[in-house]
Structures are given as structure tokens and as C-alpha cells.
Coordinates of C-alpha atoms in Angstrom, one line a residue:
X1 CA 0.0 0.0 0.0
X2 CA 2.9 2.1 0.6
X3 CA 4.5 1.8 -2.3
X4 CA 1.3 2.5 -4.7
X5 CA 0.6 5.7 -3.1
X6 CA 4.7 6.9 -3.3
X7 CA 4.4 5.9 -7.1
X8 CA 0.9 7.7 -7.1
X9 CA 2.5 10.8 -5.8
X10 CA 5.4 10.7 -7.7
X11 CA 3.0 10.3 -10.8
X12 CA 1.3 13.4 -9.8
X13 CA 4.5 15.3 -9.4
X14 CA 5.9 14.5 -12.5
X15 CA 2.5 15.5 -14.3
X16 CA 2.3 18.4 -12.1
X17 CA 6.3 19.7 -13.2
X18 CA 6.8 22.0 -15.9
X19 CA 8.7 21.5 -18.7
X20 CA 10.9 24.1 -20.0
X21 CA 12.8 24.0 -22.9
X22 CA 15.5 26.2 -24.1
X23 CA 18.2 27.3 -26.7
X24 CA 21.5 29.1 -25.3
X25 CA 19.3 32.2 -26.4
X26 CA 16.7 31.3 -24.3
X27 CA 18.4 30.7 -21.6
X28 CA 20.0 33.7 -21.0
X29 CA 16.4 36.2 -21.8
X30 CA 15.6 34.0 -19.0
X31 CA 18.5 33.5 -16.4
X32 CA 18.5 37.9 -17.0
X33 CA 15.2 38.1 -16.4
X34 CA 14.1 35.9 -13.3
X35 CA 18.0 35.8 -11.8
X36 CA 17.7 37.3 -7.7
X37 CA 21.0 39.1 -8.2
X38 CA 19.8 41.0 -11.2
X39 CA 16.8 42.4 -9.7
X40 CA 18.5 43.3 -6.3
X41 CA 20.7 45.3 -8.3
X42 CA 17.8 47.0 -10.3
X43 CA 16.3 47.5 -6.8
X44 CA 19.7 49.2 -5.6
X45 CA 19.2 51.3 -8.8
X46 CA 15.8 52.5 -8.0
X47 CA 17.2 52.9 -4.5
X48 CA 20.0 55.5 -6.4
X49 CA 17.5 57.1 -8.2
X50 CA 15.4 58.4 -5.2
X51 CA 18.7 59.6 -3.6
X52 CA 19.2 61.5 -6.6
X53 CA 15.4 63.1 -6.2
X54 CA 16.4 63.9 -2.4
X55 CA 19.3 65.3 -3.6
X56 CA 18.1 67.8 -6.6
X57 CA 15.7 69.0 -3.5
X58 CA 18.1 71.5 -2.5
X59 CA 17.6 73.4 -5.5
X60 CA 14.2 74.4 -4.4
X61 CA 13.3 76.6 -1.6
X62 CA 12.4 75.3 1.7
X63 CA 8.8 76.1 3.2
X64 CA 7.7 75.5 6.5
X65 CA 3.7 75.8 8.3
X66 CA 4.4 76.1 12.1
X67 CA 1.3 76.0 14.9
X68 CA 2.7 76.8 17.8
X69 CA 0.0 76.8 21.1
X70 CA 1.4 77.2 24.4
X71 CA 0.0 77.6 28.3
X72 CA 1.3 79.8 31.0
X73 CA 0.8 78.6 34.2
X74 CA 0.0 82.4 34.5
X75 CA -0.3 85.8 32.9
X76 CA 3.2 87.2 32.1
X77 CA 3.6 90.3 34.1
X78 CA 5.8 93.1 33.1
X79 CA 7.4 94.9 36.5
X80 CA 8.9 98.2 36.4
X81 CA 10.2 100.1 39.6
X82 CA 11.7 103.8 39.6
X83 CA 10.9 107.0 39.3
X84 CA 10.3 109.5 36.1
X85 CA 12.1 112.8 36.2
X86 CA 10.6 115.7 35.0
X87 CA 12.2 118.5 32.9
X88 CA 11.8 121.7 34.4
X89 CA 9.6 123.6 31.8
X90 CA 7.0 120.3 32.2
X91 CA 7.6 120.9 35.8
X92 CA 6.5 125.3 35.3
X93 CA 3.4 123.7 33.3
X94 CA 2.4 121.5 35.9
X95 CA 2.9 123.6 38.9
X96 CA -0.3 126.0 38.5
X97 CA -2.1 122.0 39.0
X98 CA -0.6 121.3 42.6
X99 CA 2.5 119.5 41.6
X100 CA 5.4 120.7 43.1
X101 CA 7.4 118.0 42.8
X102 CA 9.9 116.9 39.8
X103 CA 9.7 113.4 39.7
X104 CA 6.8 110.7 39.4
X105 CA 6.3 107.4 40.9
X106 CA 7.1 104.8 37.7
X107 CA 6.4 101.7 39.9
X108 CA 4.3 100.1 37.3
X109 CA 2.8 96.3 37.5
X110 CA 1.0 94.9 34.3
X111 CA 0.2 92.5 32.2
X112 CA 2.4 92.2 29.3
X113 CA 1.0 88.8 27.6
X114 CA -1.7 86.4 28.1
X115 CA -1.1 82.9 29.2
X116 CA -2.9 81.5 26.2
X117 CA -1.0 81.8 23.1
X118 CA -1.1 80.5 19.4
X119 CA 0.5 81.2 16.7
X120 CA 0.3 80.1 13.1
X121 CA 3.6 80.4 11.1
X122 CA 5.0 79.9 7.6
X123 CA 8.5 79.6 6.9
X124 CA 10.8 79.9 3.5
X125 CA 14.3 79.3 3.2
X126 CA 16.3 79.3 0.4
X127 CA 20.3 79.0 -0.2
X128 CA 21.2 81.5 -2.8
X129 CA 24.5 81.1 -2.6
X130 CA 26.5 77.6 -1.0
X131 CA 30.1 78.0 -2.7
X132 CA 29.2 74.9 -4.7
X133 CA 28.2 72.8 -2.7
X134 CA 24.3 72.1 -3.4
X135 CA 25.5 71.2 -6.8
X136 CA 28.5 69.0 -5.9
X137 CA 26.2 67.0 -4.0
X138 CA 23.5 66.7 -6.8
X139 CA 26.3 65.5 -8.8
X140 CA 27.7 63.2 -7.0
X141 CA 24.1 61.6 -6.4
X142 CA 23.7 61.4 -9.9
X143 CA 26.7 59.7 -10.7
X144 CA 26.4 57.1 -8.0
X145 CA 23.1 56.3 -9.7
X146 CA 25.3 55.7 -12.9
X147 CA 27.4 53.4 -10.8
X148 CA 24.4 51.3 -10.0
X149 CA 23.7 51.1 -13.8
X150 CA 27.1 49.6 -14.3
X151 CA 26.4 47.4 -11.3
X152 CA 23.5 46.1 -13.6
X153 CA 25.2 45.7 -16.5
X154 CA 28.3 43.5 -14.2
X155 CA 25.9 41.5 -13.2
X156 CA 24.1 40.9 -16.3
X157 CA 27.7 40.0 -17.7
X158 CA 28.1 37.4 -14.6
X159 CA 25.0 36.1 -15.1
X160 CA 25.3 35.8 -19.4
X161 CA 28.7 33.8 -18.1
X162 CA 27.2 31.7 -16.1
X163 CA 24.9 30.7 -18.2
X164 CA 27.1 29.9 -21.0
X165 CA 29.6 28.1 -18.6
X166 CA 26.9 25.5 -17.6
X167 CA 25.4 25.6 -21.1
X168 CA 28.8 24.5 -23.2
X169 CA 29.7 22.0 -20.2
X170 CA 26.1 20.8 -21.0
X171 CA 26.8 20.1 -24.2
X172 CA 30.4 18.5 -23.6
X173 CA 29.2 16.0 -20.7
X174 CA 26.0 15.3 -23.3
X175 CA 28.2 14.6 -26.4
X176 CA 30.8 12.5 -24.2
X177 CA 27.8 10.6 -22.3
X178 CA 26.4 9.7 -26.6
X179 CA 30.4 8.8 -27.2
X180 CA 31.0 6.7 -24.6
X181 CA 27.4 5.1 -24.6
X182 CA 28.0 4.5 -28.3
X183 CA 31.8 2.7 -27.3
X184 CA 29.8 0.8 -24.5
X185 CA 27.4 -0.8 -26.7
X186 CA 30.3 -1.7 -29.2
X187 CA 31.9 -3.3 -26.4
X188 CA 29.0 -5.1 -24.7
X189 CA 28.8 -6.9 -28.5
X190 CA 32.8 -7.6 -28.3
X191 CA 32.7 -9.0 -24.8
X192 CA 29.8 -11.2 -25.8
X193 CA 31.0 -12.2 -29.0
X194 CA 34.8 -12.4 -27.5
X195 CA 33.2 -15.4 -25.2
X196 CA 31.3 -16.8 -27.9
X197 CA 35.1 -17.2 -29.8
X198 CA 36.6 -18.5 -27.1
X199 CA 33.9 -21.2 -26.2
X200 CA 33.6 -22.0 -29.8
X201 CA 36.9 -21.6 -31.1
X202 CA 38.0 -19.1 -33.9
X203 CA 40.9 -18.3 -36.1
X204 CA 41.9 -15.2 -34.6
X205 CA 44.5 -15.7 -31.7
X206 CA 41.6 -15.2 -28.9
X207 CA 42.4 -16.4 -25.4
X208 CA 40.9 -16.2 -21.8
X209 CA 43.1 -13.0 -21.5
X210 CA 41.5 -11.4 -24.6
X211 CA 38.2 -12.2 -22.9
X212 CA 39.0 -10.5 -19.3
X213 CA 40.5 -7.3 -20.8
X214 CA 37.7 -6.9 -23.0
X215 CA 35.2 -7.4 -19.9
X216 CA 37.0 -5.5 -17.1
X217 CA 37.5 -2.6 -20.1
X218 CA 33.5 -2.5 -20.5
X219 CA 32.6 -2.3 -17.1
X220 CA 34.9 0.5 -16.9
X221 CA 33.2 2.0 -19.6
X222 CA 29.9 1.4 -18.0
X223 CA 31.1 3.0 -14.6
X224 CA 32.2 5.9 -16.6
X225 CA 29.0 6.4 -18.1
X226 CA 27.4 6.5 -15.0
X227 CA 29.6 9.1 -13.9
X228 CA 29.2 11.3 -16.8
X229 CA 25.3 11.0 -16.5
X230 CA 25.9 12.2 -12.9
X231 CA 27.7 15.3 -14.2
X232 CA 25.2 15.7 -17.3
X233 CA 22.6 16.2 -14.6
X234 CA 24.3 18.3 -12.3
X235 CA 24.9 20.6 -15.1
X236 CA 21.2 20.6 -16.0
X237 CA 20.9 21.7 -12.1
X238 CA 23.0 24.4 -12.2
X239 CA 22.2 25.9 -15.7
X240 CA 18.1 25.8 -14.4
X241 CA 19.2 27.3 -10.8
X242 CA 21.1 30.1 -12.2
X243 CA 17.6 30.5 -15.1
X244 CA 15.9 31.0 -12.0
X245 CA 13.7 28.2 -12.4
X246 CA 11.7 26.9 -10.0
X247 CA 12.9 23.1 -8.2
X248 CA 10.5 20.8 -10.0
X249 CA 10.5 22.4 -13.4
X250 CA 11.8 20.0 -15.8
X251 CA 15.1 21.8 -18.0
X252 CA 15.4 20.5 -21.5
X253 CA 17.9 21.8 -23.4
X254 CA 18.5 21.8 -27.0
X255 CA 21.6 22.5 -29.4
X256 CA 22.9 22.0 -32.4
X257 CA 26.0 21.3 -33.7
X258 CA 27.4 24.0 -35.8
X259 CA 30.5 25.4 -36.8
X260 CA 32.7 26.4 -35.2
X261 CA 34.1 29.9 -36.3
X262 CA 37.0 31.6 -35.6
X263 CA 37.2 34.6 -34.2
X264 CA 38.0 37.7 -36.6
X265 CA 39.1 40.2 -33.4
X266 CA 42.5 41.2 -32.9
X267 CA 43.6 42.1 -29.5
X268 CA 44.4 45.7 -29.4
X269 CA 40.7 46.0 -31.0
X270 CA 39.4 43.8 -28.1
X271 CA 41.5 46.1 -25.1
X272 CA 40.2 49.5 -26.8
X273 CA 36.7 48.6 -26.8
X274 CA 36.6 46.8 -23.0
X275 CA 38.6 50.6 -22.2
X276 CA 34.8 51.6 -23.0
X277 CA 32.1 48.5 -22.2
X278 CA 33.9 47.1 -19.3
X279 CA 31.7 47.5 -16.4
X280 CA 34.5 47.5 -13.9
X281 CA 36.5 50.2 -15.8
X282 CA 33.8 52.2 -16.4
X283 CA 32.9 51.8 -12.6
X284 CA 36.1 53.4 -11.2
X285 CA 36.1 56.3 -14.2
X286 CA 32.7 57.2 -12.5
X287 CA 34.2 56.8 -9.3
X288 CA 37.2 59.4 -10.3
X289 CA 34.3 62.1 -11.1
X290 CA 32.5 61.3 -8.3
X291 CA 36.0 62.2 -6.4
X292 CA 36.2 65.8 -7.8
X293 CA 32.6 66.4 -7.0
X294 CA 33.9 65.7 -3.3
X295 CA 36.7 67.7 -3.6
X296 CA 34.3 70.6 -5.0
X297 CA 32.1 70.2 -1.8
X298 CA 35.2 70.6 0.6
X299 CA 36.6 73.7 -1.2
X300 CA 32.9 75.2 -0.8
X301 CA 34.0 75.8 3.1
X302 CA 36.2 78.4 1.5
X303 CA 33.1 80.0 0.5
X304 CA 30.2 82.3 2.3
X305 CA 26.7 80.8 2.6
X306 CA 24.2 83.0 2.1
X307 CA 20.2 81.9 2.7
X308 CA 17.3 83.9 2.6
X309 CA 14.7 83.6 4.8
X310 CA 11.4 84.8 5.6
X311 CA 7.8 84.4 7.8
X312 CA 4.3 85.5 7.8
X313 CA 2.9 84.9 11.4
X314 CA -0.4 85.3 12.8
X315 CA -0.7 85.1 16.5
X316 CA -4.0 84.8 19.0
X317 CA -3.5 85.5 23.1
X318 CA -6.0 85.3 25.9
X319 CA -5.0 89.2 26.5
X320 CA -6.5 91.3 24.0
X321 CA -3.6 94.2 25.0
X322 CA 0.2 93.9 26.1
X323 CA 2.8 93.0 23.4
X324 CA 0.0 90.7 21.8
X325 CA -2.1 92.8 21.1
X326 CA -4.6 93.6 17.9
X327 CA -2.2 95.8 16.2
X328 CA 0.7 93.1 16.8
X329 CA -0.8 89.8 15.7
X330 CA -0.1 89.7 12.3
X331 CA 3.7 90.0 11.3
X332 CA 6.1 89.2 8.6
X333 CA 9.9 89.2 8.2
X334 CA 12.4 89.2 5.6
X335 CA 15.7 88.6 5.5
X336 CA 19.7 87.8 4.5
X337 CA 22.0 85.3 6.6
X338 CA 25.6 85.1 5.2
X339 CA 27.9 82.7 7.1
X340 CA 31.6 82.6 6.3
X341 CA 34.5 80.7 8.0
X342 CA 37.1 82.5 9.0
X343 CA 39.3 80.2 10.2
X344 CA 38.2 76.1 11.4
X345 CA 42.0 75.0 12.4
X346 CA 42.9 74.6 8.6
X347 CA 40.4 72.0 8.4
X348 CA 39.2 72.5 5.3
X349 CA 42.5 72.6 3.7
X350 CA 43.1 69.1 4.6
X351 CA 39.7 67.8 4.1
X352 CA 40.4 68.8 0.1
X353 CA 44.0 67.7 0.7
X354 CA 42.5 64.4 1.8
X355 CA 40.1 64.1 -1.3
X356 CA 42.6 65.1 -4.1
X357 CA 44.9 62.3 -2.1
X358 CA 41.9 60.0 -2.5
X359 CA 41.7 60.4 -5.7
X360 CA 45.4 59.9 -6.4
X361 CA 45.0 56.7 -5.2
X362 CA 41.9 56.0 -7.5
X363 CA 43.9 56.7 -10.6
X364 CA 46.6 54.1 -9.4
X365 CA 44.0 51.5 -9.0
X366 CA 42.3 52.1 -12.3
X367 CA 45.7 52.1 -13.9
X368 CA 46.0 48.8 -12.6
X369 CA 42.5 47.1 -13.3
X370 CA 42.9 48.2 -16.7
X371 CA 46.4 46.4 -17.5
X372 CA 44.7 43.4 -15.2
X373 CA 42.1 43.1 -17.9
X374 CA 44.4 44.2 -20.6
X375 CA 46.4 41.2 -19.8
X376 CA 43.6 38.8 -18.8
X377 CA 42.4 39.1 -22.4
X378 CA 45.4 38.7 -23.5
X379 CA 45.6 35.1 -22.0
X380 CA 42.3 34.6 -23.2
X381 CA 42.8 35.7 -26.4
X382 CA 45.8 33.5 -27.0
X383 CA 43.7 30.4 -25.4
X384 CA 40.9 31.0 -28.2
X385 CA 43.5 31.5 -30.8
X386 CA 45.7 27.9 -30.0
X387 CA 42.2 26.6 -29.1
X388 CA 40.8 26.8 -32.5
X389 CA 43.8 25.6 -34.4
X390 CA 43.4 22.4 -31.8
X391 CA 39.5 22.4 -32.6
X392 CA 40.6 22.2 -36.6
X393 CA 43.4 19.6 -36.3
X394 CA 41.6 17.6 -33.9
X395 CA 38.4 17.6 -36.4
X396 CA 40.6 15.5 -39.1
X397 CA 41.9 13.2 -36.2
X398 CA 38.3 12.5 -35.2
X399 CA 37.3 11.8 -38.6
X400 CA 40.0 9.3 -38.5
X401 CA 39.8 7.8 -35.5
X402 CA 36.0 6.9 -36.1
X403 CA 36.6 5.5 -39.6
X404 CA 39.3 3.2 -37.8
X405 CA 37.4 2.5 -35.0
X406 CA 34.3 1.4 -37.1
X407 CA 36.9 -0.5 -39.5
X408 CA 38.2 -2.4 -36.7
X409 CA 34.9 -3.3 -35.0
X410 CA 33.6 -4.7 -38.1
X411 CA 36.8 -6.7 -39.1
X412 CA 36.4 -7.8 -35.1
X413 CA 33.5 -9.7 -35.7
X414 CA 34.4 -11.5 -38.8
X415 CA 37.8 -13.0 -37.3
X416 CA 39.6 -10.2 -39.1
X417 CA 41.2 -8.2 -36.3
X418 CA 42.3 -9.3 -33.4
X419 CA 41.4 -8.1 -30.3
X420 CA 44.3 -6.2 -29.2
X421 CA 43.4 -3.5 -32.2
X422 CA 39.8 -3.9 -31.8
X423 CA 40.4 -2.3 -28.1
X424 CA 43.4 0.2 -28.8
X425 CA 41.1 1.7 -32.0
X426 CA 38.0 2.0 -29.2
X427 CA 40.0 3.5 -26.9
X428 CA 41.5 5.7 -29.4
X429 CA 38.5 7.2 -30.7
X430 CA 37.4 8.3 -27.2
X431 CA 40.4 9.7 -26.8
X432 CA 40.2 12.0 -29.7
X433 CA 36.9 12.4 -30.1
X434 CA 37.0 13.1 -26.3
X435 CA 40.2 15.5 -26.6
X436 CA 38.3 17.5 -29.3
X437 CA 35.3 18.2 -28.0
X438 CA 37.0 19.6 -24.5
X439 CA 38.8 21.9 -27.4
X440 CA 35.7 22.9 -28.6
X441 CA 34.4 23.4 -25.1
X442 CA 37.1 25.3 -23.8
X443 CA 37.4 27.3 -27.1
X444 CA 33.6 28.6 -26.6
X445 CA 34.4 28.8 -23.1
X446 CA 37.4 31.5 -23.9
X447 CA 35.2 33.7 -26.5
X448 CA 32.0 33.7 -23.3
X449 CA 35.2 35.1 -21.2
X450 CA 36.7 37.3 -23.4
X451 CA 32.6 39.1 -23.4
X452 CA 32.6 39.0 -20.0
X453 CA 36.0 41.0 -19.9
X454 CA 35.1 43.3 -22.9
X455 CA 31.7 43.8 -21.4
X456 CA 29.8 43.1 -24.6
X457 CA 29.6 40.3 -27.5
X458 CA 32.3 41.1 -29.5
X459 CA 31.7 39.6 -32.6
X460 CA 28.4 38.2 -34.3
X461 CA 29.6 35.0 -35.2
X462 CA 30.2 34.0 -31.8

């Protein structure tokens, strides 16, 4: 009972997968458009572009509503004590009125403000002048979203990699596994006929010997089948992992077997345009400008700032006189703040100092990156070239190897051939036939890393 319901639900697993199949085409639309690292980075980008929108704010004046409502625990008293002094002609005026006397009592107690307040407010600012700094900073916003672009387009190179990497190896695990399958079943019939010659006699010089190479060779064979099937799948894995596809979709991949052409780049072409495309190089040259943009913000300390700033206030107390009163509630201001350093402990000086040094060192690393990836495609470049001289001779070798092989095989089973040549011509044909499809691998393999490096595809016929 067990059993029939794990075969039941493996049935329905199997009819409930998804098959998927792709081209090396394919494959990559897909891997770029459902791969987790490409759309982090296209999140990091939308991420740059709001920073950028924060950052072009400063170009725009600042306003500000303000209700302010407050609660004495009392009326606000104003307290004056003293005495008034009277000028003497005020004094002659006065005296026909009974005062003799040339000063007045001024001790005065009153209230100056309510203890209920509100006040409604509205605030501008705006920098008119920052010594460059509001526009160092929009820059340097903008350009780290263009850093996030290129983070994009390295990733989409890593992934297009990737892709191929798995894809080719694919295809050479796949061709071996039809090679060696092919060489097993060839085999299989020459171990079973081998013991049919040796039970029933033959002409050929066949003994037990023959028999147990030809055996113990075949089960070899079989093991390494089973090994290359193991890789074959694993490939599969990876290449549908990497597609983004989901753990019980069914990859099938398809290919055909075209030729192979050689590339028509030359190397100093190949340098000059990754000096463009590369998305490292092009990284760090965004990176330098983004260091004089800093280095413009520092130097604006050597600069006044100078904001204006106004209000319009209306304001409401529980004392209809004092301070507060009718003819004082409504109020405006305008105004001019200039701020200048005059002297910060030469600060400034070696914050730029500090910048212009930063970016010093920035130049010596993208002097280096680039001969790093000057000479990486170099290596690659002379890998692709010996490569496809290897894929060209080895063609002719295969060609050779399978007419002998076939030859051999054929001659094998009408007494013709002994056994000795029957396995050395097997064996040979994997060999080449094995040796020149890793060439063609790591040949395809050298032109997906010389794109990576470059940062595009650099020729058509790849």
C-alpha cells in the first residue's frame, strides 16, 4: 500500500512539473530576467534614483507651516520700579495743577501677555548662494546612480557567463555521455562475442586473457557512463538554478552542432573597446568624477553661505492688549544670513588635501585594473586563438579515428582483427573524439570570457 501511493504521488509530481525547454538564447532572456541578483541590483538602482530626487531638493526653496500653542501657568507680568524725572519747563506747566514736585512714581505692575498663546507660522528658506556645494552634491548623487547602472550591467555580464559556462559544459558531458554510450554498446557486443570465440573456437588468436580485458574494459566504460550521466545532470541543475527556475521544473535543453568559427578580433581592437564596455572600468572612471565632486564640496568651506529667509505669522493671546495685542498679531519678516568661515583649524585645507589624495589613489587602482584586464584578455585571447587551431586539427583526427574504430569493429566480428586492435582503435576514438570536443568546449568557453571581460559580445559570429 505504501509503495502504490509513493508511485501515485510521484505520478502526480511528474504530471504536475513544468517543462521548460530552451536554446542558449533562451536561456540567458531568461537567467537575465528571473535571476535574484539582477533584480537586487535593479532595486539598488531605484534605491539611487530616489537619492538622486532627495538630492536635486536642495535646488528648491524650503517652506515651513508652524502651529505653535502654548500655556502659562499664568499671565506674564511686566514689572517696572523707579521713578520719572521731570524737565523743568514740564515741571513750570504742571505747577499751576498742585504738583510741586519733579519726579513721578514709575512703579508700574502689568500684564504684558496672556497665558494662552497660538500662533500660526509659515517659513521659507532658500540657499542662494553655497560656494558649490548644493551642486556638488546633486552630482555626485547622480553619478552614484550611474554606478548602479554599471552594477547592472556586471551583473548581467556574470549572469550571461554563467549561463554559458553551464550551457557549453552541458553540451560537452552530453556529447561525451552519446560517445562513450556508443563505445559501450560496441563493447558489450565484443565482450559477448569475444566469449562466444573462445567457447567455440576461432581463427583469430583469442584467449581467456582477450576475454577479461575486454570485460573488465567494458565495465569501466559502464562505470564511466554512469559518472558522466551524474555530471550531465548536475549541469542541468546548475544551468536551471542560475535560469531562476523553480525546483521541480523540468530543464530540456537543445543544441545543435554548428561550426565552429574563428574569431576575426585582434587584441588591441578587443583592449580598446573593453577601455569603453567594461563595467569594472567604467565603474572606477565614474568613481574618479565622483571624487572631484567631493573635492568641489570641501573647497565650498572656502566660500560664504548665504540663505534667505522669511515668515508671515499670525498670533492669537487670551490678552487682548500687552505685546500681543490687535495691532501686533499679524507680522512678517524678511531677511539675509551670510555665514563665512574665517578660520576652522585649517580643516578644510586638509579635508580637500585628503580628497585630491583619495583620488590619487583611485587613478593608481584604475591604472591597474585596466592592464589586469588588458592582460587577462590577453591570455584569453591567445587560449581562443591555439584553441581553434586544436579544434581544426583535432576535427581531421576524429574523422580518423571513427573511420578506424568502425573498421576495426567490423573486421572484429568477422575473425579479421584481433582483439588487441579492436580495443586500442575503441579507446582511441574516445580519446580523440574526447580531446576534441574539451577543445571545442574550452574554445567557446574562452570567446563567453573574453565578453565577460570586454563587457559586450564582441563579434556576431560567436
Amino acid at each position: 500500500m505504501f509503495k502504490n501511493l509513493v508511485l501515485v504521488s510521484l505520478l502526480v509530481g511528474s504530471l504536475c512539473a513544468n517543462e521548460v525547454s530552451v536554446n542558449l538564447d533562451k536561456a540567458i532572456e531568461t537567467a537575465l530576467k528571473n535571476n535574484a541578483l539582477n533584480r537586487i541590483s535593479k532595486l539598488n538602482l531605484d534605491i539611487a534614483k530616489a537619492q538622486y530626487e532627495q538630492a536635486l531638493s536642495a535646488n528648491y526653496p524650503s517652506i515651513d507651516a508652524i502651529l505653535y500653542v502654548n500655556r502659562d501657568s499664568k499671565d506674564t507680568i511686566y514689572q517696572q520700579r523707579g521713578e520719572f524725572n521731570l524737565p523743568a519747563d514740564m515741571v513750570a506747566l504742571l505747577t499751576p495743577f498742585g504738583l510741586s514736585s519733579t519726579t513721578i512714581n514709575a512703579d508700574i505692575d502689568t500684564i504684558a501677555k496672556g497665558r494662552d498663546t497660538i500662533r500660526g507660522q509659515v517659513e521659507v528658506n532658500y540657499p542662494i548662494f553655497t560656494g558649490g556645494k548644493i551642486s556638488a552634491i546633486i552630482e555626485q548623487a547622480r553619478l552614484n546612480k550611474e554606478v548602479k547602472k554599471q552594477a547592472i550591467v556586471r551583473e548581467k555580464a556574470n549572469v550571461v557567463y554563467d549561463i554559458k559556462k553551464y550551457f557549453y559544459g552541458y553540451i560537452l558531458t552530453n556529447e561525451l555521455y552519446t560517445l562513450i554510450e556508443s563505445i559501450y554498446k560496441n563493447m558489450e557486443f565484443s565482450r559477448d562475442i569475444t566469449k562466444e570465440f573462445l567457447e567455440n573456437g576461432t581463427e583469430l588468436k583469442i584467449n581467456r586473457s582477450d576475454y577479461l580485458n575486454i570485460k573488465l574494459l567494458t565495465s569501466m566504460i559502464k562505470s564511466a557512463l554512469s559518472t558522466i550521466e551524474l555530471n550531465k545532470e548536475m549541469l542541468r541543475s546548475a544551468l536551471a538554478n542560475t535560469m531562476g527556475l523553480k525546483h521541480d521544473d523540468v530543464l530540456k535543453i537543445e543544441y545543435n552542432q554548428q561550426e565552429i568559427l574563428k574569431s576575426n578580433r585582434q587584441l588591441q581592437d578587443l583592449v580598446k573597446k573593453a577601455s569603453s564596455l567594461n563595467p569594472e572600468i567604467n565603474t572606477i572612471n565614474i568613481a574618479l568624477k565622483i571624487k572631484d565632486e567631493q573635492i568641489k564640496e570641501s573647497k565650498s568651506d572656502y566660500y560664504p553661505m548665504v540663505n534667505l529667509f522669511g515668515n508671515v505669522s499670525h498670533t492669537y493671546n487670551s490678552y487682548e492688549y500687552g505685546y500681543l495685542n490687535e495691532d501686533d498679531e499679524n507680522r512678517w519678516s524678511l531677511g539675509l544670513a551670510v555665514k563665512m568661515s574665517l578660520f576652522n583649524g585649517f580643516k578644510t585645507t586638509n579635508e580637500v588635501m585628503e580628497k585630491k589624495l583619495d583620488k590619487k589613489v583611485m587613478n593608481e587602482q584604475k591604472l591597474l585594473l585596466e592592464e589586469g584586464i588588458a592582460l587577462q584578455l590577453k591570455n584569453e585571447f591567445l587560449k581562443s586563438s591555439i584553441g581553434y587551431e586544436q579544434v581544426q586539427t583535432l576535427k581531421d583526427a576524429v574523422n580518423t579515428a571513427i573511420e578506424s574504430s568502425d573498421m576495426n569493429f567490423k573486421g572484429y566480428q568477422y575473425e579479421m582483427v584481433e582483439a588487441e586492435d579492436l580495443v586500442k582503435s575503441q579507446l582511441m576514438e574516445v580519446y580523440v573524439k574526447s580531446a576534441y570536443l574539451k577543445s571545442v568546449h574550452d574554445y567557446m568557453l574562452s570567446l563567453a570570457t573574453i565578453d565577460k571581460l570586454v563587457g559586450s559580445k564582441v563579434d556576431e559570429n560567436f
